[in-house]
């Protein structure tokens, strides 16, 4: 690249990272805090929580990256236009590709990076997150590791212990209201979970059964086995959604997979979403170049380039998600998923090639011009400027 192209590329990259990193940190923090119950409910260590947080980070990069690119391009080119750098480049006779080439090259690289993240890295990270959460909750001993506090094992099933001595649980209380016909409360002097997690063995206690009519039955026992097989199997299995599947699975799904059999349309739409969404960095970059890639007068009535670019790209992103939801319901609408980014790329490329400029409709432009004129009249003039004018 030429020196001027490297200068533009360096500024765009700096502004891109400035926009990407804070937004990524905010979204990552909200995603991590939403899973803080991994520590509070299952008694996992802080190290396990940090591992989970690290696995979450790659899954949100591809969603933030295109919009950070829009901000980086528009902010850089707007600043260069305000400093008359774009006008100087045009006046020097530099080809238009001097501005376009570094930005489009960066957009292509980011599109390829997005393709790799969306189709190979994200699914693996999502599966690891789900398996880690499932494994944390599969060990029922870990859910009661905190003494003298109730822990929810399942909907309607709670447990408390007064003391834990290795695998022996002292002062055991179990409240089971999963059956709407009756509720059970188990008290035991001590108990333990089997090695395989299939049963909770309780000794020297009693069980209270209360029916919906209010009748209470109390039975004392020397030993009692509380069945946990169904609970353990459900908690130990990670349920995978279409977004968690690998690209190979989406291309050739297993017809016997229970999740696929339940919603095959969602897997079909997810495949085509991945095959199209990686084009957004290139499409968004071209849109940004159409809006602010030329030198323009400061007096020209128009929206701020960043506002215009973000409005267009957000609308395009929403339209893409809408077409994906349509394809989930009707496979005949699948081509619309590809038409959204490809149309944006082709129209923007045509506008750049032909030199067309986006402009506001005349009534809106005239209204903005009148508003700017009134604001200038209301703004007090600088005393130094007035004195200079009088001289």
Short mmCIF file of C-alpha atoms in Angstrom, two decimals:
data_model
loop_
_atom_site.label_atom_id
_atom_site.label_comp_id
_atom_site.label_asym_id
_atom_site.label_seq_id
_atom_site.Cartn_x
_atom_site.Cartn_y
_atom_site.Cartn_z
CA UNK A 1 0.00 0.00 0.00
CA UNK A 2 1.01 3.59 -0.52
CA UNK A 3 1.88 5.86 2.38
CA UNK A 4 -1.47 7.67 2.22
CA UNK A 5 -3.40 4.39 2.15
CA UNK A 6 -1.50 3.13 5.18
CA UNK A 7 -2.28 6.40 6.96
CA UNK A 8 -6.02 5.96 6.32
CA UNK A 9 -5.94 2.28 7.27
CA UNK A 10 -4.12 3.01 10.52
CA UNK A 11 -6.66 5.64 11.54
CA UNK A 12 -9.62 3.40 10.69
CA UNK A 13 -8.13 0.47 12.63
CA UNK A 14 -7.50 2.67 15.67
CA UNK A 15 -11.05 4.02 15.67
CA UNK A 16 -12.44 0.52 14.99
CA UNK A 17 -10.69 -0.89 18.06
CA UNK A 18 -11.72 2.13 20.12
CA UNK A 19 -15.36 1.40 19.29
CA UNK A 20 -15.12 -2.41 19.44
CA UNK A 21 -13.43 -2.99 22.78
CA UNK A 22 -15.71 -0.93 25.09
CA UNK A 23 -18.92 -2.22 23.48
CA UNK A 24 -17.59 -5.76 23.57
CA UNK A 25 -16.69 -5.36 27.24
CA UNK A 26 -20.18 -4.10 28.11
CA UNK A 27 -22.01 -6.91 26.29
CA UNK A 28 -19.60 -9.51 27.64
CA UNK A 29 -20.17 -8.26 31.20
CA UNK A 30 -23.96 -8.51 30.86
CA UNK A 31 -23.69 -12.03 29.42
CA UNK A 32 -21.36 -13.13 32.22
CA UNK A 33 -23.51 -11.64 34.99
CA UNK A 34 -26.53 -13.46 33.58
CA UNK A 35 -24.72 -16.72 34.46
CA UNK A 36 -23.54 -15.73 37.91
CA UNK A 37 -25.90 -18.37 39.31
CA UNK A 38 -23.29 -20.96 38.30
CA UNK A 39 -21.40 -19.86 41.40
CA UNK A 40 -24.32 -19.04 43.69
CA UNK A 41 -26.40 -22.15 42.95
CA UNK A 42 -23.87 -24.88 42.27
CA UNK A 43 -21.01 -23.85 44.53
CA UNK A 44 -18.47 -23.67 41.72
CA UNK A 45 -15.15 -21.91 42.26
CA UNK A 46 -14.26 -18.49 40.92
CA UNK A 47 -11.81 -20.19 38.57
CA UNK A 48 -14.64 -22.16 36.97
CA UNK A 49 -16.65 -18.98 36.60
CA UNK A 50 -13.75 -17.20 34.90
CA UNK A 51 -13.33 -20.15 32.54
CA UNK A 52 -17.00 -19.85 31.64
CA UNK A 53 -16.61 -16.11 31.08
CA UNK A 54 -13.66 -16.72 28.76
CA UNK A 55 -15.68 -19.19 26.71
CA UNK A 56 -18.54 -16.69 26.33
CA UNK A 57 -16.36 -13.91 24.87
CA UNK A 58 -15.80 -15.40 21.37
CA UNK A 59 -19.53 -15.97 20.92
CA UNK A 60 -20.33 -12.24 20.86
CA UNK A 61 -17.44 -10.88 18.78
CA UNK A 62 -19.04 -11.46 15.36
CA UNK A 63 -22.24 -9.62 16.37
CA UNK A 64 -20.41 -6.47 17.52
CA UNK A 65 -17.67 -6.38 14.88
CA UNK A 66 -19.67 -5.02 11.86
CA UNK A 67 -21.10 -2.08 13.81
CA UNK A 68 -17.70 -1.22 15.27
CA UNK A 69 -16.40 -1.15 11.70
CA UNK A 70 -19.16 1.30 10.71
CA UNK A 71 -18.20 3.60 13.58
CA UNK A 72 -14.50 3.34 12.77
CA UNK A 73 -14.98 4.21 9.08
CA UNK A 74 -17.52 7.01 9.50
CA UNK A 75 -15.71 8.66 12.39
CA UNK A 76 -12.37 8.57 10.58
CA UNK A 77 -13.64 9.87 7.25
CA UNK A 78 -15.82 12.52 8.90
CA UNK A 79 -12.84 13.79 10.86
CA UNK A 80 -10.73 13.84 7.69
CA UNK A 81 -13.48 15.76 5.88
CA UNK A 82 -13.78 18.30 8.71
CA UNK A 83 -10.01 18.81 8.63
CA UNK A 84 -10.20 19.26 4.81
CA UNK A 85 -7.95 16.23 4.32
CA UNK A 86 -10.36 14.62 1.86
CA UNK A 87 -10.54 17.86 -0.11
CA UNK A 88 -6.73 18.06 -0.25
CA UNK A 89 -6.53 14.43 -1.44
CA UNK A 90 -9.00 15.20 -4.24
CA UNK A 91 -7.21 18.43 -5.16
CA UNK A 92 -3.88 16.59 -5.35
CA UNK A 93 -5.32 14.38 -8.08
CA UNK A 94 -5.21 11.15 -6.06
CA UNK A 95 -7.36 8.34 -7.38
CA UNK A 96 -10.54 7.55 -5.49
CA UNK A 97 -9.16 4.10 -4.79
CA UNK A 98 -6.67 5.70 -2.43
CA UNK A 99 -9.49 6.05 0.09
CA UNK A 100 -11.51 3.01 -0.90
CA UNK A 101 -8.76 0.39 -1.22
CA UNK A 102 -7.51 0.22 2.41
CA UNK A 103 -11.01 0.27 3.87
CA UNK A 104 -12.39 -2.40 1.53
CA UNK A 105 -9.32 -4.56 2.16
CA UNK A 106 -9.92 -4.31 5.89
CA UNK A 107 -13.61 -5.13 5.42
CA UNK A 108 -12.78 -8.24 3.37
CA UNK A 109 -10.34 -9.46 6.03
CA UNK A 110 -12.94 -8.93 8.76
CA UNK A 111 -15.56 -10.76 6.68
CA UNK A 112 -13.30 -13.79 6.36
CA UNK A 113 -12.57 -13.56 10.09
CA UNK A 114 -16.33 -13.43 10.80
CA UNK A 115 -16.91 -16.51 8.63
CA UNK A 116 -14.35 -18.48 10.64
CA UNK A 117 -15.74 -17.27 13.98
CA UNK A 118 -19.40 -17.88 13.14
CA UNK A 119 -18.99 -21.31 11.58
CA UNK A 120 -16.12 -22.88 13.53
CA UNK A 121 -15.23 -21.05 16.75
CA UNK A 122 -18.63 -19.94 18.07
CA UNK A 123 -20.35 -23.36 17.91
CA UNK A 124 -17.49 -25.03 19.77
CA UNK A 125 -17.48 -22.34 22.46
CA UNK A 126 -21.26 -22.54 22.86
CA UNK A 127 -21.12 -26.30 23.30
CA UNK A 128 -18.34 -25.97 25.87
CA UNK A 129 -20.39 -23.42 27.83
CA UNK A 130 -23.48 -25.64 27.86
CA UNK A 131 -21.49 -28.74 28.84
CA UNK A 132 -19.73 -26.86 31.60
CA UNK A 133 -23.02 -25.61 33.06
CA UNK A 134 -24.60 -29.07 32.77
CA UNK A 135 -21.62 -30.71 34.45
CA UNK A 136 -21.68 -28.16 37.27
CA UNK A 137 -25.30 -28.91 38.05
CA UNK A 138 -25.03 -32.67 37.48
CA UNK A 139 -23.18 -33.27 40.75
CA UNK A 140 -25.91 -32.97 43.37
CA UNK A 141 -23.37 -32.83 46.17
CA UNK A 142 -22.04 -29.54 44.78
CA UNK A 143 -25.52 -27.98 44.95
CA UNK A 144 -25.74 -28.53 48.70
CA UNK A 145 -22.16 -27.74 49.55
CA UNK A 146 -23.22 -24.62 51.39
CA UNK A 147 -24.54 -25.53 54.83
CA UNK A 148 -27.68 -24.19 56.52
CA UNK A 149 -29.26 -22.77 53.36
CA UNK A 150 -31.95 -24.07 51.02
CA UNK A 151 -30.91 -25.15 47.53
CA UNK A 152 -33.29 -25.65 44.64
CA UNK A 153 -32.50 -28.90 42.83
CA UNK A 154 -35.49 -28.84 40.51
CA UNK A 155 -38.88 -27.20 40.13
CA UNK A 156 -40.64 -27.96 43.44
CA UNK A 157 -37.64 -29.81 44.97
CA UNK A 158 -35.53 -28.15 47.69
CA UNK A 159 -32.88 -29.48 50.06
CA UNK A 160 -31.03 -28.22 53.13
CA UNK A 161 -28.31 -29.65 55.35
CA UNK A 162 -26.99 -28.49 58.70
CA UNK A 163 -23.50 -29.94 58.27
CA UNK A 164 -21.46 -31.70 55.62
CA UNK A 165 -18.75 -34.23 56.53
CA UNK A 166 -17.25 -35.52 53.29
CA UNK A 167 -20.03 -37.43 51.56
CA UNK A 168 -22.10 -37.61 54.76
CA UNK A 169 -24.85 -34.99 55.06
CA UNK A 170 -25.98 -34.20 58.61
CA UNK A 171 -29.38 -32.72 59.51
CA UNK A 172 -31.01 -33.41 56.15
CA UNK A 173 -34.28 -31.77 55.07
CA UNK A 174 -35.90 -32.42 51.68
CA UNK A 175 -39.11 -30.70 50.50
CA UNK A 176 -40.70 -32.29 47.43
CA UNK A 177 -43.84 -30.72 45.92
CA UNK A 178 -43.34 -31.83 42.32
CA UNK A 179 -46.42 -34.03 42.46
CA UNK A 180 -49.55 -31.80 42.48
CA UNK A 181 -51.53 -34.52 44.27
CA UNK A 182 -49.36 -34.53 47.39
CA UNK A 183 -46.35 -32.85 49.00
CA UNK A 184 -43.59 -34.62 50.93
CA UNK A 185 -41.17 -33.37 53.56
CA UNK A 186 -38.30 -35.65 54.55
CA UNK A 187 -36.30 -35.25 57.77
CA UNK A 188 -33.23 -37.37 58.45
CA UNK A 189 -30.42 -37.34 60.98
CA UNK A 190 -27.94 -38.06 58.20
CA UNK A 191 -27.77 -39.08 54.57
CA UNK A 192 -25.51 -39.45 51.56
CA UNK A 193 -25.74 -39.33 47.77
CA UNK A 194 -24.69 -42.53 46.00
CA UNK A 195 -21.47 -42.47 43.99
CA UNK A 196 -23.41 -42.62 40.72
CA UNK A 197 -25.84 -39.90 41.85
CA UNK A 198 -28.86 -42.14 41.32
CA UNK A 199 -30.28 -42.00 44.86
CA UNK A 200 -30.15 -40.09 48.13
CA UNK A 201 -29.84 -42.52 51.06
CA UNK A 202 -31.34 -41.20 54.31
CA UNK A 203 -31.14 -42.78 57.78
CA UNK A 204 -33.03 -42.29 61.05
CA UNK A 205 -35.78 -39.88 60.03
CA UNK A 206 -39.37 -39.40 59.07
CA UNK A 207 -41.44 -38.41 56.05
CA UNK A 208 -44.54 -36.24 56.12
CA UNK A 209 -47.08 -36.55 53.32
CA UNK A 210 -49.71 -33.87 52.84
CA UNK A 211 -52.57 -34.32 50.37
CA UNK A 212 -54.50 -31.61 48.55
CA UNK A 213 -57.35 -32.13 51.04
CA UNK A 214 -55.02 -31.17 53.89
CA UNK A 215 -54.57 -34.66 55.37
CA UNK A 216 -51.11 -35.25 56.84
CA UNK A 217 -49.44 -38.65 57.27
CA UNK A 218 -46.19 -39.10 59.22
CA UNK A 219 -44.03 -42.21 58.80
CA UNK A 220 -40.78 -42.84 60.65
CA UNK A 221 -37.99 -44.82 58.98
CA UNK A 222 -34.60 -46.27 59.81
CA UNK A 223 -33.41 -45.97 56.21
CA UNK A 224 -34.97 -44.55 53.07
CA UNK A 225 -33.82 -44.23 49.46
CA UNK A 226 -34.91 -41.09 47.60
CA UNK A 227 -34.78 -41.64 43.81
CA UNK A 228 -32.60 -39.11 41.93
CA UNK A 229 -32.05 -41.02 38.68
CA UNK A 230 -34.34 -38.89 36.51
CA UNK A 231 -33.09 -35.67 38.04
CA UNK A 232 -29.42 -36.61 37.63
CA UNK A 233 -29.80 -37.67 34.01
CA UNK A 234 -31.63 -34.48 33.06
CA UNK A 235 -29.15 -32.20 34.82
CA UNK A 236 -26.11 -33.93 33.42
CA UNK A 237 -27.10 -33.59 29.77
CA UNK A 238 -26.44 -30.40 27.82
CA UNK A 239 -29.31 -29.54 25.49
CA UNK A 240 -27.94 -28.23 22.20
CA UNK A 241 -29.82 -25.73 20.07
CA UNK A 242 -29.38 -24.99 16.37
CA UNK A 243 -26.91 -22.19 17.14
CA UNK A 244 -24.69 -24.65 19.02
CA UNK A 245 -24.36 -27.12 16.15
CA UNK A 246 -21.29 -27.41 13.97
CA UNK A 247 -21.35 -26.45 10.31
CA UNK A 248 -20.92 -30.12 9.35
CA UNK A 249 -24.04 -31.06 11.33
CA UNK A 250 -26.09 -28.27 9.74
CA UNK A 251 -25.00 -29.34 6.26
CA UNK A 252 -25.92 -32.97 6.97
CA UNK A 253 -28.16 -33.13 10.07
CA UNK A 254 -28.93 -36.41 11.80
CA UNK A 255 -32.61 -37.14 11.09
CA UNK A 256 -32.85 -39.05 14.39
CA UNK A 257 -31.57 -36.18 16.52
CA UNK A 258 -34.41 -35.26 18.93
CA UNK A 259 -33.78 -31.50 18.76
CA UNK A 260 -33.61 -31.57 14.97
CA UNK A 261 -36.80 -33.62 14.74
CA UNK A 262 -38.54 -31.11 16.99
CA UNK A 263 -37.73 -28.00 14.88
CA UNK A 264 -36.07 -28.85 11.53
CA UNK A 265 -36.93 -25.43 10.08
CA UNK A 266 -34.80 -23.71 12.69
CA UNK A 267 -31.75 -25.74 11.69
CA UNK A 268 -32.38 -24.96 8.02
CA UNK A 269 -32.60 -21.22 8.75
CA UNK A 270 -29.51 -21.33 10.98
CA UNK A 271 -27.41 -22.86 8.20
CA UNK A 272 -28.33 -20.14 5.70
CA UNK A 273 -27.93 -17.44 8.34
CA UNK A 274 -24.33 -18.51 8.87
CA UNK A 275 -23.73 -18.60 5.14
CA UNK A 276 -24.86 -14.98 4.75
CA UNK A 277 -24.22 -13.05 7.94
CA UNK A 278 -20.43 -13.07 7.49
CA UNK A 279 -20.92 -10.66 4.54
CA UNK A 280 -22.08 -7.87 6.84
CA UNK A 281 -18.64 -6.32 7.51
CA UNK A 282 -18.14 -5.83 3.76
CA UNK A 283 -21.71 -4.59 3.21
CA UNK A 284 -21.54 -2.18 6.16
CA UNK A 285 -18.16 -0.85 5.04
CA UNK A 286 -19.44 -0.11 1.53
CA UNK A 287 -22.51 1.65 2.92
CA UNK A 288 -20.27 3.80 5.12
CA UNK A 289 -18.08 4.70 2.14
CA UNK A 290 -21.09 5.72 0.08
CA UNK A 291 -22.24 8.05 2.85
CA UNK A 292 -18.96 9.70 3.83
CA UNK A 293 -16.29 8.63 1.35
CA UNK A 294 -16.22 11.97 -0.52
CA UNK A 295 -15.25 15.49 0.45
CA UNK A 296 -18.35 17.52 1.20
CA UNK A 297 -19.11 21.09 2.20
CA UNK A 298 -19.81 21.76 5.86
CA UNK A 299 -22.82 23.83 4.80
CA UNK A 300 -24.47 20.89 3.05
CA UNK A 301 -27.71 19.87 4.75
CA UNK A 302 -27.45 16.20 5.76
CA UNK A 303 -27.62 13.89 8.72
CA UNK A 304 -24.43 13.21 10.59
CA UNK A 305 -22.63 10.46 8.61
CA UNK A 306 -22.36 8.20 11.64
CA UNK A 307 -26.06 8.54 12.44
CA UNK A 308 -27.04 7.86 8.82
CA UNK A 309 -24.71 4.86 8.56
CA UNK A 310 -25.86 3.30 11.82
CA UNK A 311 -29.53 3.78 10.92
CA UNK A 312 -29.07 2.07 7.56
CA UNK A 313 -26.96 -0.80 8.92
CA UNK A 314 -29.27 -1.42 11.87
CA UNK A 315 -32.20 -1.55 9.48
CA UNK A 316 -30.29 -3.97 7.28
CA UNK A 317 -29.41 -6.15 10.27
CA UNK A 318 -33.05 -6.21 11.42
CA UNK A 319 -34.20 -7.11 7.91
CA UNK A 320 -31.72 -9.97 7.80
CA UNK A 321 -33.01 -11.39 11.10
CA UNK A 322 -36.55 -11.07 9.81
CA UNK A 323 -35.74 -13.08 6.67
CA UNK A 324 -34.15 -15.77 8.84
CA UNK A 325 -37.35 -16.06 10.86
CA UNK A 326 -39.32 -16.28 7.62
CA UNK A 327 -37.09 -19.07 6.34
CA UNK A 328 -37.66 -20.97 9.58
CA UNK A 329 -41.38 -21.04 8.82
CA UNK A 330 -41.21 -21.45 5.02
CA UNK A 331 -38.10 -22.73 3.21
CA UNK A 332 -39.23 -21.02 -0.02
CA UNK A 333 -38.17 -17.67 1.48
CA UNK A 334 -34.57 -18.83 1.99
CA UNK A 335 -33.17 -16.77 -0.96
CA UNK A 336 -34.24 -13.61 0.88
CA UNK A 337 -31.57 -14.32 3.50
CA UNK A 338 -28.86 -13.91 0.84
CA UNK A 339 -30.58 -11.07 -0.99
CA UNK A 340 -30.30 -8.69 1.96
CA UNK A 341 -26.46 -8.49 2.28
CA UNK A 342 -25.80 -9.10 -1.43
CA UNK A 343 -28.20 -6.33 -2.48
CA UNK A 344 -26.52 -3.93 -0.07
CA UNK A 345 -23.09 -4.85 -1.44
CA UNK A 346 -24.10 -4.55 -5.10
CA UNK A 347 -26.00 -1.27 -4.71
CA UNK A 348 -23.21 0.29 -2.65
CA UNK A 349 -20.56 -0.88 -5.11
CA UNK A 350 -22.58 0.60 -7.99
CA UNK A 351 -22.94 3.91 -6.14
CA UNK A 352 -19.19 4.06 -5.49
CA UNK A 353 -18.33 3.12 -9.07
CA UNK A 354 -20.73 5.63 -10.63
CA UNK A 355 -19.95 8.38 -8.16
CA UNK A 356 -23.54 8.64 -6.92
CA UNK A 357 -24.08 10.40 -3.62
CA UNK A 358 -26.79 9.73 -1.12
CA UNK A 359 -28.74 12.88 -0.38
CA UNK A 360 -31.77 13.78 1.67
CA UNK A 361 -35.09 14.44 -0.06
CA UNK A 362 -35.39 18.10 -1.04
CA UNK A 363 -38.11 19.05 1.52
CA UNK A 364 -36.07 17.57 4.36
CA UNK A 365 -32.85 19.18 3.09
CA UNK A 366 -34.55 22.60 2.86
CA UNK A 367 -35.93 22.23 6.37
CA UNK A 368 -32.49 21.38 7.74
CA UNK A 369 -30.96 24.34 5.92
CA UNK A 370 -33.50 26.73 7.44
CA UNK A 371 -32.92 25.20 10.89
CA UNK A 372 -29.16 25.65 10.56
CA UNK A 373 -29.62 29.29 9.50
CA UNK A 374 -31.81 30.02 12.52
CA UNK A 375 -29.34 28.39 14.86
CA UNK A 376 -26.50 30.51 13.44
CA UNK A 377 -28.56 33.65 14.08
CA UNK A 378 -29.25 32.62 17.66
CA UNK A 379 -25.59 31.78 18.33
CA UNK A 380 -23.72 34.84 19.68
CA UNK A 381 -20.71 35.84 17.60
CA UNK A 382 -17.24 35.74 19.09
CA UNK A 383 -16.06 39.21 20.20
CA UNK A 384 -12.68 38.73 18.62
CA UNK A 385 -14.26 37.86 15.28
CA UNK A 386 -16.51 40.93 15.46
CA UNK A 387 -13.56 43.19 16.20
CA UNK A 388 -11.60 41.71 13.37
CA UNK A 389 -14.53 42.26 11.04
CA UNK A 390 -14.85 45.93 12.10
CA UNK A 391 -11.18 46.53 11.46
#
